[in-house]
CSV table of C-alpha atoms in Angstrom, one decimal:
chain,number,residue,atom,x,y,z
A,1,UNK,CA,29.0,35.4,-4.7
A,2,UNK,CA,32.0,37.2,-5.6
A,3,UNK,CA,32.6,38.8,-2.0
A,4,UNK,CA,33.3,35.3,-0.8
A,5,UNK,CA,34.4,34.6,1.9
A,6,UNK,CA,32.1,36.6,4.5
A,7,UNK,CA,33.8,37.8,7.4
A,8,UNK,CA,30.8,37.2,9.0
A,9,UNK,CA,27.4,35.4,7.8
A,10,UNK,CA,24.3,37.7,8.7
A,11,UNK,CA,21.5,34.9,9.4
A,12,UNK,CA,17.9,35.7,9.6
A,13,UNK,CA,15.4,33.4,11.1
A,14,UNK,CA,12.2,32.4,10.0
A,15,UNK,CA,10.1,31.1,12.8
A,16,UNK,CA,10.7,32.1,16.6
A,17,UNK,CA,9.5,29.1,18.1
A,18,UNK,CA,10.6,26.1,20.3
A,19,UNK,CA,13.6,25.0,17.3
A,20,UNK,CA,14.4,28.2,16.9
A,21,UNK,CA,15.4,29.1,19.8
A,22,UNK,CA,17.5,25.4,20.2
A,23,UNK,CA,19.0,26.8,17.0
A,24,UNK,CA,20.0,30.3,18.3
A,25,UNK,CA,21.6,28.4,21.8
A,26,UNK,CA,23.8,26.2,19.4
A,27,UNK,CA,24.7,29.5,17.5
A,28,UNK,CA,26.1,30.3,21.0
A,29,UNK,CA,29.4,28.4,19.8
A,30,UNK,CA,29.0,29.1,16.4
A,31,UNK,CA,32.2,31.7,15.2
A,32,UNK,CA,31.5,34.2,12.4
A,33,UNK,CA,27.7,34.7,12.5
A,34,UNK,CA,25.3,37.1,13.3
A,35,UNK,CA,21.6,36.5,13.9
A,36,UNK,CA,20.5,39.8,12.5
A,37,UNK,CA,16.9,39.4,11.6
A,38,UNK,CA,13.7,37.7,12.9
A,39,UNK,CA,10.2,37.3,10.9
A,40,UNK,CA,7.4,34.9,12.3
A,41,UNK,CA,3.2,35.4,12.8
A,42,UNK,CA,3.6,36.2,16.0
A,43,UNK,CA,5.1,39.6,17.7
A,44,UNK,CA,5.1,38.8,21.3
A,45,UNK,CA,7.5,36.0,19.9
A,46,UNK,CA,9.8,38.3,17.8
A,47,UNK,CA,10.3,40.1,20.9
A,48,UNK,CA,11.4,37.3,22.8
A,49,UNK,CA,13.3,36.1,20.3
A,50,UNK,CA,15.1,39.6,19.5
A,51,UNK,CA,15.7,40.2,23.1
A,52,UNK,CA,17.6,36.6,23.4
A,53,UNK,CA,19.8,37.4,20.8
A,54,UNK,CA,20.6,40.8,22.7
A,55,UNK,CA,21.3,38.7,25.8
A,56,UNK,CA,23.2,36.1,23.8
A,57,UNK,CA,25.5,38.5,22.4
A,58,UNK,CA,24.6,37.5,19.1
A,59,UNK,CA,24.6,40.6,17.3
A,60,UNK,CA,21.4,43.1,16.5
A,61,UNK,CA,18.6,41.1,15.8
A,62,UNK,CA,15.3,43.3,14.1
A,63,UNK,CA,12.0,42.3,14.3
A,64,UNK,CA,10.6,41.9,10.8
A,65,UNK,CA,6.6,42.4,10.4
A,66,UNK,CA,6.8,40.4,6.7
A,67,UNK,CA,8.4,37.7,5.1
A,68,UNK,CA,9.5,40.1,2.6
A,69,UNK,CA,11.1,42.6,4.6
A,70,UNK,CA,13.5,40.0,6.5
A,71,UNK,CA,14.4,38.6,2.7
A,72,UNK,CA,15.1,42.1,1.2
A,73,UNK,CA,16.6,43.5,4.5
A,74,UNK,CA,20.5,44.5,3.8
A,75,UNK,CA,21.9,43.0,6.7
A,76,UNK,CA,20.5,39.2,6.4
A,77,UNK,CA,23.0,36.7,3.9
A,78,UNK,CA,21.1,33.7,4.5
A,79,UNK,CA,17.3,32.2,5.8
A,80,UNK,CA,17.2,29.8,8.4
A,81,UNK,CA,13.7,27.9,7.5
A,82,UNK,CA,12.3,27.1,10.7
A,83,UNK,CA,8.9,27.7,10.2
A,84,UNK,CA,6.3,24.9,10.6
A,85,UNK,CA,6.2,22.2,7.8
A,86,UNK,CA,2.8,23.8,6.0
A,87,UNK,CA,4.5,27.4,5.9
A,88,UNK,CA,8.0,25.8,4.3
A,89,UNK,CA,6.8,26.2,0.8
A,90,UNK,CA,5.4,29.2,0.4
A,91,UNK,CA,8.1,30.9,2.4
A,92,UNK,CA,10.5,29.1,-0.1
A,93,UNK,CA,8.7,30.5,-2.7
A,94,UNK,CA,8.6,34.1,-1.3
A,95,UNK,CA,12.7,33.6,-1.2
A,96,UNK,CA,12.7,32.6,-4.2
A,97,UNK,CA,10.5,35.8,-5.9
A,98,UNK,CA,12.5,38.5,-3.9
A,99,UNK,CA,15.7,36.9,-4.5
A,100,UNK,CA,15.1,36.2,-9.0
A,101,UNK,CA,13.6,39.9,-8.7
A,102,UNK,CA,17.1,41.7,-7.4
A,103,UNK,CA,14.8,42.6,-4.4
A,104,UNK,CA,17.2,40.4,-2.3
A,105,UNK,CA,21.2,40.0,-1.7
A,106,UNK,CA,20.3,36.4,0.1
A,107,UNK,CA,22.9,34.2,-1.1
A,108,UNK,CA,21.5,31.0,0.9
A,109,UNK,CA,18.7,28.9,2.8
A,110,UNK,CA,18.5,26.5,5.2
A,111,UNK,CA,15.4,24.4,5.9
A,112,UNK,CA,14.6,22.6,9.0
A,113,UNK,CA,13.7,18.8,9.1
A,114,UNK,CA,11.6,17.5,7.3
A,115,UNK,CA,12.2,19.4,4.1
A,116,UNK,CA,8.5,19.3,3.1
A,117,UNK,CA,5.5,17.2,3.6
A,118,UNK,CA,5.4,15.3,0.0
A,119,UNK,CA,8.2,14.6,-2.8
A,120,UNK,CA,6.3,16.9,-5.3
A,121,UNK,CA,6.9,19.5,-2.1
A,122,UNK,CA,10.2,18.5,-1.9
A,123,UNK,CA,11.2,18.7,-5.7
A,124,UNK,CA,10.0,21.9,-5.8
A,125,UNK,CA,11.7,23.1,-2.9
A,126,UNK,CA,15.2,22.0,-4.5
A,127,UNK,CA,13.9,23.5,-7.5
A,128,UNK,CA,13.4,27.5,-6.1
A,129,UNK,CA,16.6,27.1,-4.3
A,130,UNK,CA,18.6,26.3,-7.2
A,131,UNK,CA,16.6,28.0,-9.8
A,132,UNK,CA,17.6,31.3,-7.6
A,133,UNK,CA,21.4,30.0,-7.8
A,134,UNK,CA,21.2,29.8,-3.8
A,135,UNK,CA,23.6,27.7,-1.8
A,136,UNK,CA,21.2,25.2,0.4
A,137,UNK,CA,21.5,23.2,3.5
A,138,UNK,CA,19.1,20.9,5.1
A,139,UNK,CA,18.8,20.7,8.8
A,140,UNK,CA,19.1,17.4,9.8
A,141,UNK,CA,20.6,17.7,13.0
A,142,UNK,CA,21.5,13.8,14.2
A,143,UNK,CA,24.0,14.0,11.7
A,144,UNK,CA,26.1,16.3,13.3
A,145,UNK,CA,25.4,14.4,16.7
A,146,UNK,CA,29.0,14.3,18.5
A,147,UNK,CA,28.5,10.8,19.3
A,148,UNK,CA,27.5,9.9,15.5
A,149,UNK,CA,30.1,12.7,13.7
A,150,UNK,CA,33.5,10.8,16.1
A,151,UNK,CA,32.0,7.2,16.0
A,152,UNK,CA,31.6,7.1,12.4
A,153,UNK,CA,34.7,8.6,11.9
A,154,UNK,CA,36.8,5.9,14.2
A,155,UNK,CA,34.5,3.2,12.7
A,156,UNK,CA,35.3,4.1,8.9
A,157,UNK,CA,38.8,4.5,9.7
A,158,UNK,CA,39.7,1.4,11.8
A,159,UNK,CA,37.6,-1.0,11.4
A,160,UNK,CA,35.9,-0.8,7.8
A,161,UNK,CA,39.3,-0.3,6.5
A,162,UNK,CA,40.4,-3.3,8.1
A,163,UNK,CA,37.3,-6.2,7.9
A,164,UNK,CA,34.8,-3.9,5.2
A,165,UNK,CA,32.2,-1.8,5.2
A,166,UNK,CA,29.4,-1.5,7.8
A,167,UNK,CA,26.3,-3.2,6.6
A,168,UNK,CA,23.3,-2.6,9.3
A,169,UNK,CA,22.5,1.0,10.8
A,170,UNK,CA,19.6,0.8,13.7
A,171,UNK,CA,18.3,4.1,14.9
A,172,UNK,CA,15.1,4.8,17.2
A,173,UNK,CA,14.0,8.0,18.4
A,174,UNK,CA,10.8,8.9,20.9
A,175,UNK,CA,9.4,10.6,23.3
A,176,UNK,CA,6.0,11.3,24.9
A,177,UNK,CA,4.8,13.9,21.7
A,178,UNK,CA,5.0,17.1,20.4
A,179,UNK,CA,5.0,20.7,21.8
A,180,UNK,CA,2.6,22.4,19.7
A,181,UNK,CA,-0.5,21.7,18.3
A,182,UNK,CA,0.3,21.9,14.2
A,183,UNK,CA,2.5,18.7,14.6
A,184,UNK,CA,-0.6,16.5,15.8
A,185,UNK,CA,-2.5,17.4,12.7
A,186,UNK,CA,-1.9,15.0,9.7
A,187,UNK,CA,-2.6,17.7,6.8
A,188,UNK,CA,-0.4,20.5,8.5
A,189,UNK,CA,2.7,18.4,9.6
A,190,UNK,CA,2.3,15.9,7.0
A,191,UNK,CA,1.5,13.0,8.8
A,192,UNK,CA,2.5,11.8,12.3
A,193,UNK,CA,5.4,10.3,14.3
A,194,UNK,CA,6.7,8.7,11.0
A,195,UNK,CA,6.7,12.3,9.2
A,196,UNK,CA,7.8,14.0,12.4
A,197,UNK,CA,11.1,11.7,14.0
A,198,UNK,CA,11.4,9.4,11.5
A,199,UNK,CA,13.3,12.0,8.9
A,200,UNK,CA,16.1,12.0,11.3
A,201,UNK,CA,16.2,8.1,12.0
A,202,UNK,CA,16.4,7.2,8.1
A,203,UNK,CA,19.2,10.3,7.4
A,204,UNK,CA,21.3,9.5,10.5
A,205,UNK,CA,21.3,6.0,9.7
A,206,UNK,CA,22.1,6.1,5.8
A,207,UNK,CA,24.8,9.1,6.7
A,208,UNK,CA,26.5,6.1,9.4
A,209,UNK,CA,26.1,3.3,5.9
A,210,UNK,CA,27.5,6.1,3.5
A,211,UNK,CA,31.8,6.0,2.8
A,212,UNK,CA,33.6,8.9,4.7
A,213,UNK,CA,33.2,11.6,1.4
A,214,UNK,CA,30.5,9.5,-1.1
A,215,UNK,CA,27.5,11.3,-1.5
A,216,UNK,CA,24.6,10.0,0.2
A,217,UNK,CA,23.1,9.4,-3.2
A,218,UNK,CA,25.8,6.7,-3.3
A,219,UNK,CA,23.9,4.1,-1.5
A,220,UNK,CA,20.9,3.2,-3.8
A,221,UNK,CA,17.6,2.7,-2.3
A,222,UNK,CA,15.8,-0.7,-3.2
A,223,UNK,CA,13.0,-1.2,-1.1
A,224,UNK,CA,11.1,-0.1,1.9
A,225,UNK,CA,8.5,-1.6,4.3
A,226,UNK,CA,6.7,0.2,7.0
A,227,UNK,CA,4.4,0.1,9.9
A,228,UNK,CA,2.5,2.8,11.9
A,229,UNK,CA,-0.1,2.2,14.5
A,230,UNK,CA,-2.3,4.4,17.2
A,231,UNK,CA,-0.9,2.8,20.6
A,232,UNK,CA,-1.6,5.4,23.3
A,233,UNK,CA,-3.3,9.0,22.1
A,234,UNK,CA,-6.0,7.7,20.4
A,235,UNK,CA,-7.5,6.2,24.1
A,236,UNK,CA,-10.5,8.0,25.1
A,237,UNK,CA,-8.3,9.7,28.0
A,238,UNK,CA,-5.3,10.3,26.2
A,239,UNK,CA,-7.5,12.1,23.3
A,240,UNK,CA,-8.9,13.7,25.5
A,241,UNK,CA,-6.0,15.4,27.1
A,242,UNK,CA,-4.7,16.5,23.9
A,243,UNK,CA,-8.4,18.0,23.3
A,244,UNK,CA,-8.0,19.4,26.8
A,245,UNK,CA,-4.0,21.1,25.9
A,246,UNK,CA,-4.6,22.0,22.1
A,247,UNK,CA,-8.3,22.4,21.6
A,248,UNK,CA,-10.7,21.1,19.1
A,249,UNK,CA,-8.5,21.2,16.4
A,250,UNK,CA,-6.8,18.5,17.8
A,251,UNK,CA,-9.1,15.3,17.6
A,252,UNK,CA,-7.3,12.0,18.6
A,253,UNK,CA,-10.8,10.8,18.9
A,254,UNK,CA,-11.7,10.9,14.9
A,255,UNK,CA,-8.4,12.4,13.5
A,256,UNK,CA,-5.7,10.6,14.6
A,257,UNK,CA,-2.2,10.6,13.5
A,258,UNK,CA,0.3,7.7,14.0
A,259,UNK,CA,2.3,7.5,17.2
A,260,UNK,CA,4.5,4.9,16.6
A,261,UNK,CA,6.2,3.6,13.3
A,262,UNK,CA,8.8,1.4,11.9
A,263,UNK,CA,10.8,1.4,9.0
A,264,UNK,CA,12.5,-1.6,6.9
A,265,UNK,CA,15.4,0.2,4.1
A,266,UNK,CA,16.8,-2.3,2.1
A,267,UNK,CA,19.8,-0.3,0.4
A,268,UNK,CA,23.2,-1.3,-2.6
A,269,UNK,CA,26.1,0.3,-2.6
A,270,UNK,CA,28.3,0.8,-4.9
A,271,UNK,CA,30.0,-2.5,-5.4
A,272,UNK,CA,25.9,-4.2,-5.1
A,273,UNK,CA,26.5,-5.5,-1.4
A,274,UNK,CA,23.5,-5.2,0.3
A,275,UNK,CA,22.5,-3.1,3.4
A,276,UNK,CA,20.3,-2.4,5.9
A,277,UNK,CA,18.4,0.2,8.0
A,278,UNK,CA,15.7,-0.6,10.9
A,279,UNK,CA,13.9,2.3,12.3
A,280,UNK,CA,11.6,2.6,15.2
A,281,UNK,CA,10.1,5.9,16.2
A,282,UNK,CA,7.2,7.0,19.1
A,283,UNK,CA,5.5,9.8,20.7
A,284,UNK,CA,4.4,7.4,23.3
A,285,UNK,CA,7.7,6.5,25.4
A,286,UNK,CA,7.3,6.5,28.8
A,287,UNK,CA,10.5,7.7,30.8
A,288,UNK,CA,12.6,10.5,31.6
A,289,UNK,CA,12.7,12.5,28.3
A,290,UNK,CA,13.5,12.3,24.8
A,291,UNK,CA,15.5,9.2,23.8
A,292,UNK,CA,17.9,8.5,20.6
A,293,UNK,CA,19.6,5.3,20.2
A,294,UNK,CA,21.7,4.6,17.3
A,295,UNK,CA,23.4,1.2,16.3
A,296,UNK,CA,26.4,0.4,13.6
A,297,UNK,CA,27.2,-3.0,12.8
A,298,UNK,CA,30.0,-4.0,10.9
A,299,UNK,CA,31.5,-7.7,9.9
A,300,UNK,CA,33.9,-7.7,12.8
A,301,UNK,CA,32.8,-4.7,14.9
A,302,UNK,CA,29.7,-3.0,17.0
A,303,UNK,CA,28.9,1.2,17.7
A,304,UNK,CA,25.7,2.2,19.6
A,305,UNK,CA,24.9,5.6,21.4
A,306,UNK,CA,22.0,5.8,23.4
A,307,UNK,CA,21.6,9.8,24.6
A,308,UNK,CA,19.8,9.0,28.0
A,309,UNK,CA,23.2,6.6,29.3
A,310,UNK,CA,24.8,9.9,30.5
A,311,UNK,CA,27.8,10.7,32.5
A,312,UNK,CA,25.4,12.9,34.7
A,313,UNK,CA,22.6,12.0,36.8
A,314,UNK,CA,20.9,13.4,39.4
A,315,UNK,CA,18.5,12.0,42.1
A,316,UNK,CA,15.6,14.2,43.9
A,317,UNK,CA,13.3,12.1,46.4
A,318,UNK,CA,9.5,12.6,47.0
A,319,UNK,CA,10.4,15.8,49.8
A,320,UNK,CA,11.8,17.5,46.2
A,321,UNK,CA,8.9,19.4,44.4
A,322,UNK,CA,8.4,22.1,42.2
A,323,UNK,CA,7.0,23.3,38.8
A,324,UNK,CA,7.3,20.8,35.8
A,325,UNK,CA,10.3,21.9,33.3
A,326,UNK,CA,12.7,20.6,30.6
A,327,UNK,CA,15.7,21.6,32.8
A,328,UNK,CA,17.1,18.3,32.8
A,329,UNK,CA,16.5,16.7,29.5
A,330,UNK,CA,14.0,17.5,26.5
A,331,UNK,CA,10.3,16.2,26.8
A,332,UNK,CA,11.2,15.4,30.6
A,333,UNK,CA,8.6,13.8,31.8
A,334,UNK,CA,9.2,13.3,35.3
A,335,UNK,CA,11.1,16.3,37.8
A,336,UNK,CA,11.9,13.2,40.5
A,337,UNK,CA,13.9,10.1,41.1
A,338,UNK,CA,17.3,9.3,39.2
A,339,UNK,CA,17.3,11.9,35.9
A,340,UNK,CA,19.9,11.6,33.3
A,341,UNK,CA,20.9,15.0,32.7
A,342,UNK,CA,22.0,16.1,29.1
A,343,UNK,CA,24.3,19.3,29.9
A,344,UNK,CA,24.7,20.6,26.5
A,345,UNK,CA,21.7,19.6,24.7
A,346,UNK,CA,22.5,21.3,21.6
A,347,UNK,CA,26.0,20.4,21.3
A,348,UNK,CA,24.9,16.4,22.2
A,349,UNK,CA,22.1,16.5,19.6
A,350,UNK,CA,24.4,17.6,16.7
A,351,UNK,CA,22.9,20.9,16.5
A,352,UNK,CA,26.0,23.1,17.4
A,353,UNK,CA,27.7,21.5,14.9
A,354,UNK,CA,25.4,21.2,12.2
A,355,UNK,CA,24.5,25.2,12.5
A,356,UNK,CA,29.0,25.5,12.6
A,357,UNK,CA,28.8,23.6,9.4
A,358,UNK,CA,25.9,25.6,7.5
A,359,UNK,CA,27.5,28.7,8.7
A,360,UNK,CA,30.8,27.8,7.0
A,361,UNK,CA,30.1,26.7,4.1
A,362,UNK,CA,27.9,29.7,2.9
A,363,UNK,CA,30.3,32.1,4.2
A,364,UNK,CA,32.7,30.5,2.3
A,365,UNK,CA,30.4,29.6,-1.2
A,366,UNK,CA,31.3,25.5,-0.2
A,367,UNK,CA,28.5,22.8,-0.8
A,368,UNK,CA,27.0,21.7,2.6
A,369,UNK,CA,27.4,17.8,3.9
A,370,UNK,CA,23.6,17.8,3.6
A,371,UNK,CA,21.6,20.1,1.3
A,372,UNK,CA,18.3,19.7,-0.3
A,373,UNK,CA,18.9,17.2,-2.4
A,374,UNK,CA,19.4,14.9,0.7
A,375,UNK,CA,16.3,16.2,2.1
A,376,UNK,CA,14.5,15.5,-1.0
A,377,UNK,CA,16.0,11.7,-0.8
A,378,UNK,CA,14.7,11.9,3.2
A,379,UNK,CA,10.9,13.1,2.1
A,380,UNK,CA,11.5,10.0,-0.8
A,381,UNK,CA,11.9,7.3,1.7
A,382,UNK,CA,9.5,8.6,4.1
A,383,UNK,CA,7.0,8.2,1.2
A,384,UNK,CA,7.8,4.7,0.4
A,385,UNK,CA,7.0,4.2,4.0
A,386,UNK,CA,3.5,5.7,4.4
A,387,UNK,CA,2.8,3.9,1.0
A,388,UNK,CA,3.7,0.8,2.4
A,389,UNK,CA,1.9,0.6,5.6
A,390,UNK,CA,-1.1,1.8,3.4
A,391,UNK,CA,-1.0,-1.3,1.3
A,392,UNK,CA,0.6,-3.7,3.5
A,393,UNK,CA,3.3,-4.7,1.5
A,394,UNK,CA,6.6,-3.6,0.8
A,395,UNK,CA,7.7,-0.6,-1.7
A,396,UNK,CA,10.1,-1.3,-4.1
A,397,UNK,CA,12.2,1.7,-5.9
A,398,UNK,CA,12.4,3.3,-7.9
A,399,UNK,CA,8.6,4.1,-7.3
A,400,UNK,CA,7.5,6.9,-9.8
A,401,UNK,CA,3.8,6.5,-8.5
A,402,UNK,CA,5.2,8.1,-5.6
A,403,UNK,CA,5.6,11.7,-6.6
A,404,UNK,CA,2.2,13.0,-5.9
A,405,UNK,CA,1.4,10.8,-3.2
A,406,UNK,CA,0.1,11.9,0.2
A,407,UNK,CA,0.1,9.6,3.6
A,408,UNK,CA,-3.6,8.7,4.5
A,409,UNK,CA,-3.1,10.9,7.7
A,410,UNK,CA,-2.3,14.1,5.3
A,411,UNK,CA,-5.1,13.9,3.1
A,412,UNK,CA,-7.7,16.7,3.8
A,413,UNK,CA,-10.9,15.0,5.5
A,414,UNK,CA,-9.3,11.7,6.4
């Protein structure tokens, strides 16, 4: 890493799906990066993807026909990891090879939420990354939400500073379920709503607890107690659909995977005061699209976000018809009546500044606000929950017995 700082970091993206291209429009208003490289299974998909980057003016993007050839291609400095959760690994593990090898000049990675699908996957992840002396970011995008990165800065500054520190972070996430079939099946995503949303409400809300500069490590974990249930998709209709959209493989009818959950994380800091984080996350909310709401609490002093109270809104009445889209507001359910419209989704979900962030600090050789190690405490938590809506009773850490375990949901003919 001698030739630090880049003038410009050559990026290379794995996957060339539905994140990735969110990803690539927050890279829009992203300075000093290049997407220069695309690998995933499917061509038709490179294509697409290469030819937005051409109409993004994002630089000269080539289509890669192997995992390897993107990795040892000389105009690619980092891996974005955007692959779905069962390819992570391995593809962490090819990085790894070509990069211990000499094959490679990558000089960092970033993975896509949720870092793997276990801690053992986890640990190992952290493991490849650092054994190969790679810089390493994990993409936990609610983080670098606008609303979270300027509220917990004028939060922290004038009002911890003047009463003490916030003590209870709420955060909820849901919407009416995934895009693609992978994320409904337990062993391939690693569980269900809880694996899938659930990594974000647990980071943002610990990253809101955590002093401006402490490591999120600072905050020691104590317990955790969590709940998951089947509300909606596993009713003979609603299976069915999903039957109907994904095919067999998806079988809401004797494979289901939670879609809702909730989350109890009883937390120390450093001086032993205790705090809290409540979670709640669903695929089965009913209303105009994808919904975050975030809470703060303090002794003397209150922040909450909720993304769907926007400053825009339209209104369309019943003589207003047309296709279904996600023109409006992601996972739109509904193209009439008063909409909320989000009009910069990526910069509003944190992902503009979150790619900004990653870009910088492995042009420039700087740790990352969240890297692997965080996603590694994430995959912990998440854990402790599964575990604990198992058993029905609450997890306390540390919990060794944790490291090879695998959510009921995950494990192969459940």
């Amino acid at each position: 890493m001698t030739d630090l700082p880049k003038a410009k970091l050559r990026v290379g993206f794995v996957g060339s799906g539905f994140i990735a291209h969110f990803h690539l429009k927050a890279m829009l208003n992203v300075r000093n990066v290049e997407v220069t490289g695309v690998y995933s299974r499917s061509a038709e998909k490179r294509q697409r993807f290469v030819e937005q980057v051409a109409e993004l003016g994002l630089g000269e993007c080539r289509s890669h026909d192997s995992l390897e050839s993107l990795v040892r291609a000389k105009d690619v400095d980092a891996i974005w990891i955007l692959s779905p959760n069962y390819t992570r690994l391995d593809t962490m593990r090819v990085i790894h090879a070509e990069v211990v090898a000499g094959r490679s000049e990558v000089i960092a990675v970033a993975c896509e939420k949720p870092l793997a699908r276990t801690i053992g996957e986890a640990r190992e992840m952290l493991h490849l990354a650092e054994d190969a002396k790679l810089n390493h970011g994990y993409l936990e995008n609610q983080v670098f939400c606008t609303p979270v990165l300027r509220g917990k800065e004028i939060i922290w500054r004038r009002a911890a500073s003047a009463t003490g520190r916030p003590y209870l972070a709420r955060a909820a996430e849901e919407h009416s379920g995934p895009h693609e079939p992978w994320f409904w099946q337990g062993d391939k995503q690693g569980g269900g709503v809880l694996s899938d949303m659930m990594c974000h409400s647990v980071e943002v809300a610990r990253h809101l607890l955590t002093a401006p500069g402490a490591p999120r490590n600072s905050l020691k974990i104590k317990s955790v107690n969590g709940t998951v249930a089947n509300l909606k998709w596993t009713r003979p209709a609603y299976a069915d659909q999903l039957r109907s959209r994904f095919g067999a493989e998806v079988d809401y009818r004797n494979r289901p995977s939670e879609d809702f959950a909730r989350g109890t994380i009883s937390l120390e800091d450093e001086d032993g005061n205790e705090l809290m984080i409540e979670a709640t996350t669903s695929w089965a909310y009913v209303g105009a699209g994808l919904r975050i709401q975030l809470e703060l609490l303090g002794p003397e002093y209150a922040m909450e976000f909720n993304s769907l109270a926007t400053g825009l809104k339209v209104f369309m009445s019943r003589a207003v018809t047309g296709s279904e889209g996600e023109d409006l507001v992601e996972k739109q359910n509904a193209e009439q009546g008063l909409m909320p419209v989000l009009e910069d989704e990526p910069g509003i979900y944190g992902y503009t500044d979150e790619n900004r962030h990653m870009v910088e600090c492995f042009r420039k050789g700087e740790k990352p606000l969240e890297t692997f190690e965080d996603g590694l405490g994430v995959v912990e938590m998440l854990m402790g929950l599964y575990r604990s809506a198992e058993i029905g009773e609450t997890v306390h850490f540390p919990a060794p017995d944790l490291e090879h375990y695998v959510p009921v949901v995950a494990r192969k003919g459940a």
